Coordinates of C-alpha atoms and ligand atoms in Angstrom, one line a residue:
M1 CA 33.4 -2.3 -15.3
D2 CA 33.8 -3.4 -18.8
E3 CA 32.0 -6.7 -20.4
S4 CA 34.5 -8.8 -19.7
Q5 CA 35.0 -8.2 -15.9
A6 CA 31.3 -8.1 -15.8
R7 CA 31.1 -11.6 -17.1
K8 CA 33.7 -12.9 -14.8
L9 CA 31.8 -11.4 -12.0
I10 CA 28.7 -13.1 -12.9
V11 CA 30.2 -16.3 -12.8
E12 CA 31.7 -15.9 -9.5
I13 CA 28.5 -14.6 -8.1
G14 CA 26.6 -17.8 -9.7
K15 CA 28.9 -19.9 -8.3
L16 CA 28.3 -18.7 -4.9
L17 CA 24.4 -18.6 -5.0
Y18 CA 25.0 -22.3 -5.8
D19 CA 27.3 -23.2 -3.4
R20 CA 25.3 -21.3 -0.6
S21 CA 22.6 -23.3 -1.9
Y22 CA 20.4 -20.0 -2.7
V23 CA 19.6 -21.8 -5.9
V24 CA 19.5 -25.3 -7.3
S25 CA 18.7 -26.9 -10.7
S26 CA 18.6 -23.6 -13.1
D27 CA 16.9 -21.5 -10.6
G28 CA 17.6 -17.8 -10.2
N29 CA 19.0 -15.4 -12.6
V30 CA 21.6 -12.5 -12.3
S31 CA 22.3 -9.6 -14.3
I32 CA 24.6 -6.5 -14.9
R33 CA 23.5 -3.1 -16.5
L34 CA 26.4 -2.5 -18.8
S35 CA 25.4 0.7 -20.4
D36 CA 22.0 2.5 -20.9
D37 CA 20.7 0.1 -23.5
R38 CA 22.7 -3.1 -22.7
V39 CA 22.4 -5.9 -19.9
L40 CA 24.4 -8.7 -19.5
A41 CA 22.1 -11.7 -18.0
T42 CA 22.6 -15.4 -17.1
P43 CA 21.3 -17.7 -19.6
T44 CA 18.1 -19.7 -19.6
M45 CA 18.2 -23.2 -18.4
M46 CA 21.4 -23.8 -16.6
S47 CA 22.7 -23.9 -13.4
K48 CA 24.4 -21.0 -12.1
G49 CA 27.0 -22.8 -10.6
R50 CA 28.2 -24.2 -14.0
M51 CA 28.2 -21.2 -16.2
T52 CA 30.9 -19.9 -18.2
E53 CA 31.5 -16.7 -19.3
A54 CA 30.7 -17.3 -22.9
D55 CA 27.2 -18.5 -21.6
L56 CA 25.9 -15.4 -20.8
A57 CA 23.5 -13.1 -22.6
V58 CA 23.4 -9.6 -24.0
T59 CA 20.0 -7.7 -24.6
D60 CA 18.8 -4.4 -24.9
M61 CA 16.6 -2.8 -22.4
D62 CA 13.4 -4.4 -23.9
G63 CA 15.2 -7.9 -23.3
K64 CA 15.6 -8.5 -27.2
A65 CA 18.8 -10.6 -27.5
V66 CA 21.8 -8.8 -29.2
T67 CA 23.8 -12.2 -29.7
D68 CA 23.2 -15.9 -30.2
K69 CA 22.5 -16.5 -26.3
R70 CA 19.0 -16.3 -24.7
A71 CA 18.8 -14.8 -21.3
S72 CA 16.7 -15.9 -18.5
S73 CA 13.2 -16.2 -19.2
E74 CA 12.8 -14.1 -15.7
L75 CA 14.6 -10.9 -17.4
A76 CA 11.6 -8.8 -17.3
M77 CA 11.7 -8.6 -13.4
H78 CA 15.6 -7.4 -14.2
L79 CA 14.5 -4.8 -16.5
L80 CA 11.6 -3.5 -14.7
I81 CA 14.2 -2.5 -11.8
Y82 CA 16.5 -1.0 -13.8
K83 CA 13.8 1.3 -15.8
M84 CA 12.3 2.3 -12.3
R85 CA 15.8 2.7 -10.7
P86 CA 18.4 4.4 -12.5
D87 CA 21.0 3.9 -9.7
I88 CA 20.9 0.4 -9.9
K89 CA 23.4 -1.6 -11.6
A90 CA 22.9 -5.1 -11.0
V91 CA 20.1 -7.4 -9.9
C92 CA 20.3 -10.8 -8.2
H93 CA 17.2 -13.2 -8.0
A94 CA 17.4 -16.6 -6.1
H95 CA 15.3 -19.2 -4.0
P96 CA 17.4 -19.0 -0.8
P97 CA 15.5 -21.4 1.6
H98 CA 14.9 -19.2 4.8
G99 CA 13.6 -16.1 2.8
T100 CA 11.6 -17.9 0.0
A101 CA 10.1 -20.2 3.4
F102 CA 9.0 -16.5 4.2
A103 CA 7.5 -15.9 0.7
V104 CA 5.8 -19.3 0.9
A105 CA 4.2 -18.4 4.3
G106 CA 3.0 -15.2 3.0
L107 CA 5.1 -12.7 5.4
A108 CA 7.3 -10.2 4.5
I109 CA 10.5 -9.7 6.5
D110 CA 9.3 -6.7 8.2
K111 CA 9.8 -6.9 11.8
P112 CA 12.3 -4.6 13.7
I113 CA 14.4 -7.7 15.0
L114 CA 18.3 -6.9 14.1
S115 CA 19.3 -3.2 14.6
E116 CA 22.2 -3.7 11.6
V117 CA 19.1 -4.9 9.0
I118 CA 17.5 -1.7 9.8
L119 CA 20.8 0.3 9.1
T120 CA 21.7 -1.4 5.8
L121 CA 18.3 -3.1 4.1
G122 CA 15.4 -1.8 5.8
C123 CA 12.1 -4.0 5.7
V124 CA 11.7 -6.7 2.8
P125 CA 8.2 -6.6 1.7
L126 CA 6.1 -9.2 -0.2
A127 CA 4.8 -8.8 -3.2
E128 CA 2.0 -10.8 -4.4
Y129 CA 2.0 -13.9 -6.5
G130 CA 2.5 -13.5 -10.2
T131 CA 3.3 -16.0 -12.5
P132 CA 7.4 -16.2 -13.3
S133 CA 8.2 -14.4 -16.5
T134 CA 4.8 -12.9 -17.0
D135 CA 3.6 -9.3 -16.6
E136 CA 1.7 -10.4 -13.5
L137 CA 4.7 -10.7 -11.7
T138 CA 6.3 -7.3 -12.5
E139 CA 3.1 -5.7 -12.1
A140 CA 3.0 -7.2 -8.2
M141 CA 6.6 -5.9 -7.9
K142 CA 6.0 -2.4 -9.1
P143 CA 4.8 -0.9 -5.7
F144 CA 7.7 -1.7 -3.9
V145 CA 10.6 -1.4 -6.5
R146 CA 11.4 2.5 -5.8
H147 CA 11.7 2.4 -1.8
H148 CA 13.0 -1.2 -1.3
N149 CA 16.4 -3.0 -2.4
A150 CA 15.1 -6.0 -2.0
L151 CA 11.8 -7.6 -2.3
L152 CA 10.2 -11.3 -1.8
M153 CA 7.8 -12.7 -4.1
A154 CA 4.8 -14.8 -2.9
N155 CA 5.4 -18.4 -3.6
H156 CA 8.3 -17.8 -5.2
G157 CA 11.6 -16.3 -4.2
A158 CA 13.6 -13.1 -3.3
V159 CA 15.1 -10.4 -5.7
A160 CA 18.0 -7.9 -4.5
Y161 CA 19.5 -5.3 -6.4
G162 CA 22.3 -2.6 -6.0
E163 CA 24.7 -0.1 -7.3
D164 CA 27.1 -3.1 -8.3
L165 CA 26.5 -7.0 -8.1
W166 CA 28.5 -7.3 -5.0
Q167 CA 25.9 -5.2 -3.0
A168 CA 22.9 -7.0 -4.6
F169 CA 24.3 -10.4 -3.7
D170 CA 25.1 -8.7 0.1
R171 CA 21.5 -7.6 0.2
L172 CA 20.4 -10.9 -0.8
E173 CA 22.4 -12.7 1.7
T174 CA 21.2 -10.3 4.2
L175 CA 17.7 -10.9 3.6
E176 CA 18.5 -14.7 3.9
H177 CA 20.3 -14.6 7.0
T178 CA 17.8 -12.4 8.5
A179 CA 15.0 -14.7 7.4
N180 CA 17.0 -17.6 9.1
I181 CA 17.3 -15.6 12.6
A182 CA 13.9 -15.1 12.6
I183 CA 13.0 -18.6 12.0
L184 CA 15.5 -19.8 14.8
A185 CA 14.2 -17.1 17.1
K186 CA 10.7 -18.4 16.7
A187 CA 11.6 -21.7 17.8
L188 CA 13.2 -20.5 20.9
G189 CA 9.8 -18.8 21.9
G190 CA 9.8 -15.7 19.7
A191 CA 11.8 -12.7 18.8
N192 CA 11.7 -9.4 20.8
D193 CA 11.2 -6.4 18.4
L194 CA 13.2 -3.3 18.8
P195 CA 11.2 -0.4 20.6
Q196 CA 10.0 2.4 18.3
D197 CA 12.2 4.9 19.7
A198 CA 15.2 2.8 18.9
I199 CA 13.7 2.2 15.3
K200 CA 13.5 6.2 15.0
K201 CA 17.3 6.5 16.0
L202 CA 18.5 3.8 13.3
I203 CA 16.5 5.2 10.9
E204 CA 17.9 8.6 11.5
I205 CA 21.6 7.1 11.7
R206 CA 21.0 5.3 8.5
E207 CA 19.9 8.6 6.6
K208 CA 23.1 10.4 7.9
A209 CA 25.2 7.7 6.8
G210 CA 23.7 7.9 3.1
Y211 CA 22.5 4.3 3.3
L212 CA 19.0 5.3 2.8
K213 CA 17.9 8.7 1.4
A214 CA 15.2 10.9 3.6
D215 CA 12.6 10.6 0.9
A216 CA 12.7 7.0 0.9
R217 CA 11.8 7.2 4.7
C218 CA 8.5 4.8 3.9
Q219 CA 10.9 2.1 3.6
A220 CA 10.3 2.0 7.2
C221 CA 6.8 1.6 7.2
G222 CA 6.8 -2.1 7.5
Y223 CA 8.7 -1.5 11.0
L224 CA 6.2 1.2 11.9
H225 CA 3.1 0.4 10.7
E226 CA 1.9 -1.2 14.1
A227 CA 2.2 2.1 15.7
G228 CA -0.5 3.3 12.7
I229 CA 2.1 4.9 10.6
V230 CA 2.1 4.0 6.8
C231 CA 3.5 5.5 3.8
D232 CA 2.5 7.6 1.1
L233 CA 3.0 4.6 -1.3
D234 CA 0.2 2.1 -2.6
V235 CA 2.2 -0.6 -0.6
V236 CA -0.2 -3.1 1.5
Y237 CA 1.9 -5.2 4.3
P238 CA 0.1 -8.3 5.4
G239 CA -2.6 -7.7 8.0
Q240 CA -2.9 -4.0 6.7
S241 CA -6.3 -3.0 5.2
K242 CA -5.9 -2.8 1.3
S243 CA -8.4 0.1 1.6
N244 CA -6.9 3.4 0.5
G245 CA -9.3 4.9 2.9
N246 CA -7.7 3.7 5.9
K247 CA -4.3 5.2 5.2
I248 CA -2.7 8.0 6.9
S249 CA 0.4 9.8 5.6
F250 CA 2.7 12.0 7.6
T251 CA 5.3 14.5 6.5
R252 CA 9.1 13.7 7.9
E253 CA 8.7 16.4 10.7
E254 CA 5.2 15.1 11.7
L255 CA 6.6 11.2 12.0
I256 CA 9.5 12.4 14.2
E257 CA 7.2 14.5 16.2
L258 CA 4.9 11.7 16.8
L259 CA 7.5 9.1 17.4
S260 CA 9.3 11.4 19.8
Q261 CA 5.8 12.1 21.7
A262 CA 5.3 8.0 21.6
A263 CA 8.7 7.6 23.2
K264 CA 8.1 10.0 25.9
L265 CA 4.9 8.3 26.7
S266 CA 6.5 4.7 26.6
Ligands
LIG1 ZN1 12.8 -17.4 -9.8

């Protein structure tokens, strides 16, 4: 994609974010990685619903402007993701109300309630609160970026990323839709979790389909941690102990064996 196509696409996605109430006022920011050392990003202090292609800023990988337009002050979040994930070409940050309600309530979106979400997005962890546009925020995100394609940031909002901007936007939308359904189900008496053997099958399907690599299996740890299975990353889910002394890790084969034993018992 060349720069002029990327500019058009960011303006289009900005309008969608605004029209769908995922952002208000000058909230949120969107970027596309143009090359190894160039990022095209939304400008600071401007509504995502009213941007033009000429308003967008271009920076290097350290966030330094290379044109006269200033990028969003939250660009550091995008640059962290680009540096940690060479596969990622676009980032979408917004404050969608239902997803952000989870972030404000201190909850990850990690309940295995929707089969297609397990297939396409996996669990969405909650990064601890960090002041926007400071190192605190990027430090809090670091443990999760490698194995997740969308994150919640406590008392702030959500970020999703992908191989292109449509994929990043779709992931953000799936996050918001899932949060909305979870809240509605709670009002109806509570959501039923999928059983662990069904989750295992879904994880195998998504690995076969290439939605998720096997080495990112710990992306599912949020779904499986109630069974006492946690990943090898330094990731803490709400309700889990922060102490590494309680951490148990399994190889892929051990995990499958354990899950199939559990399925036989239940
Ligand atoms: Zn924000």
